[in-house]
């Protein structure tokens, strides 16, 4: 089963409360939003890609076309640039492990933010939840 994935990460501000969101359509329809706590946009974006690929594979997907608006993460995953920070290298390896679950392959495409509206809103919801959770913690 081929799926199409839109994913996004948000940190508000960058290096602050963060969230990851994704939409999967094809033979299944999945939405995901996760509060990540304190993280960067790049960490949030990688997390969205990893989570979306995991959820789609768990639902039976065998090939995927992943769309994202992050130039940094797209560059790393497409091979146009190299992740240098250790934490991003680790996240890239986690995405690669999920890609291995797709016998039909995984393709990545960079899209504009305007084409990523639902995933963007899901990521922002996760970031807002992270902010609310951190405000609720006793100091």
Coordinates of C-alpha atoms in Angstrom, one line a residue:
X1 CA 0.0 0.0 0.0
X2 CA 1.3 3.4 -1.0
X3 CA 0.8 6.3 1.3
X4 CA 1.4 10.1 1.1
X5 CA 2.7 11.8 4.2
X6 CA 2.8 15.5 5.1
X7 CA 4.8 16.2 8.2
X8 CA 6.0 19.3 10.1
X9 CA 7.7 20.3 13.3
X10 CA 7.3 23.5 15.3
X11 CA 9.2 25.1 18.2
X12 CA 7.8 28.3 19.5
X13 CA 10.3 30.0 19.8
X14 CA 12.9 27.9 18.1
X15 CA 14.6 26.2 21.0
X16 CA 11.5 26.2 23.0
X17 CA 8.2 24.4 23.5
X18 CA 8.0 22.0 20.5
X19 CA 5.6 19.7 18.7
X20 CA 5.5 17.3 15.8
X21 CA 2.6 16.7 13.5
X22 CA 1.8 14.5 10.5
X23 CA -1.0 13.5 8.1
X24 CA -1.0 10.1 6.3
X25 CA -3.4 9.3 3.4
X26 CA -3.6 6.4 1.0
X27 CA -5.0 3.1 2.1
X28 CA -5.2 4.5 5.6
X29 CA -5.9 7.9 7.1
X30 CA -3.9 8.9 10.1
X31 CA -3.3 12.2 12.0
X32 CA -0.6 12.6 14.7
X33 CA 0.3 15.4 17.0
X34 CA 2.9 15.1 19.8
X35 CA 4.1 17.5 22.5
X36 CA 7.9 17.2 22.6
X37 CA 8.8 19.5 25.5
X38 CA 11.8 21.8 24.8
X39 CA 13.4 21.2 21.4
X40 CA 14.4 22.9 18.2
X41 CA 12.5 23.1 14.9
X42 CA 14.9 20.5 13.3
X43 CA 14.4 18.0 16.1
X44 CA 10.6 18.5 15.9
X45 CA 10.7 18.0 12.1
X46 CA 12.8 14.8 12.3
X47 CA 10.4 13.5 15.0
X48 CA 7.4 14.2 12.8
X49 CA 9.0 12.3 9.9
X50 CA 10.0 9.3 12.1
X51 CA 6.6 9.1 13.8
X52 CA 4.7 9.3 10.5
X53 CA 6.8 6.6 8.9
X54 CA 6.4 4.4 12.0
X55 CA 2.6 4.9 12.1
X56 CA 2.1 4.3 8.4
X57 CA 4.3 1.1 8.4
X58 CA 2.4 -0.2 11.4
X59 CA -0.8 0.4 9.5
X60 CA 0.5 -1.7 6.5
X61 CA 2.2 0.9 4.2
X62 CA 4.8 -0.5 1.9
X63 CA 5.8 2.7 0.1
X64 CA 5.7 6.3 1.0
X65 CA 6.0 9.8 -0.5
X66 CA 6.9 12.2 2.4
X67 CA 6.4 15.9 2.0
X68 CA 8.0 18.4 4.4
X69 CA 8.7 22.1 4.4
X70 CA 12.0 22.0 6.3
X71 CA 15.0 22.8 4.1
X72 CA 17.5 21.4 6.7
X73 CA 15.8 18.1 7.3
X74 CA 14.9 17.6 3.7
X75 CA 18.5 18.3 2.8
X76 CA 19.8 15.6 5.2
X77 CA 17.2 13.0 4.2
X78 CA 17.6 13.6 0.4
X79 CA 21.4 13.5 0.7
X80 CA 21.9 17.1 -0.5
X81 CA 23.6 18.0 2.8
X82 CA 25.0 16.2 5.8
X83 CA 23.8 16.3 9.4
X84 CA 26.7 17.3 11.7
X85 CA 25.1 17.7 15.1
X86 CA 25.1 14.4 17.0
X87 CA 21.5 14.6 18.1
X88 CA 20.4 15.2 14.5
X89 CA 22.6 12.3 13.2
X90 CA 20.8 10.1 15.8
X91 CA 17.4 11.2 14.6
X92 CA 18.4 10.7 10.9
X93 CA 19.4 7.1 11.8
X94 CA 16.0 6.6 13.4
X95 CA 14.3 7.8 10.2
X96 CA 16.5 5.5 8.2
X97 CA 15.5 2.6 10.4
X98 CA 11.8 3.3 9.6
X99 CA 12.6 3.7 5.9
X100 CA 13.9 0.1 6.0
X101 CA 10.4 -1.1 6.8
X102 CA 9.2 0.0 3.3
X103 CA 10.0 -2.5 0.6
X104 CA 8.6 -0.2 -2.1
X105 CA 10.8 2.7 -0.9
X106 CA 10.4 6.1 0.6
X107 CA 10.7 9.3 -1.3
X108 CA 11.1 12.8 0.1
X109 CA 9.9 16.1 -1.3
X110 CA 10.2 19.6 -0.1
X111 CA 7.1 21.7 -0.3
X112 CA 6.1 25.2 0.7
X113 CA 4.7 25.9 4.1
X114 CA 1.4 26.9 2.4
X115 CA 1.1 23.3 1.1
X116 CA 1.6 21.9 4.6
X117 CA -1.2 23.5 6.5
X118 CA -2.8 20.5 8.4
X119 CA 0.6 19.1 9.5
X120 CA 1.7 22.6 10.4
X121 CA -1.3 23.1 12.6
X122 CA -0.9 19.6 14.2
X123 CA 2.8 20.5 15.0
X124 CA 1.8 23.9 16.5
X125 CA -0.9 22.1 18.6
X126 CA 1.9 19.9 20.0
X127 CA 4.1 22.9 20.7
X128 CA 1.2 24.7 22.5
X129 CA 0.7 21.5 24.6
X130 CA 4.4 21.5 25.4
X131 CA 4.1 25.1 26.6
X132 CA 1.0 24.3 28.7
X133 CA 2.7 21.3 30.2
X134 CA 5.8 23.2 31.1
X135 CA 3.7 26.0 32.7
X136 CA 1.9 23.4 34.8
X137 CA 5.1 22.0 36.3
X138 CA 6.0 23.2 39.8
X139 CA 9.1 25.3 39.9

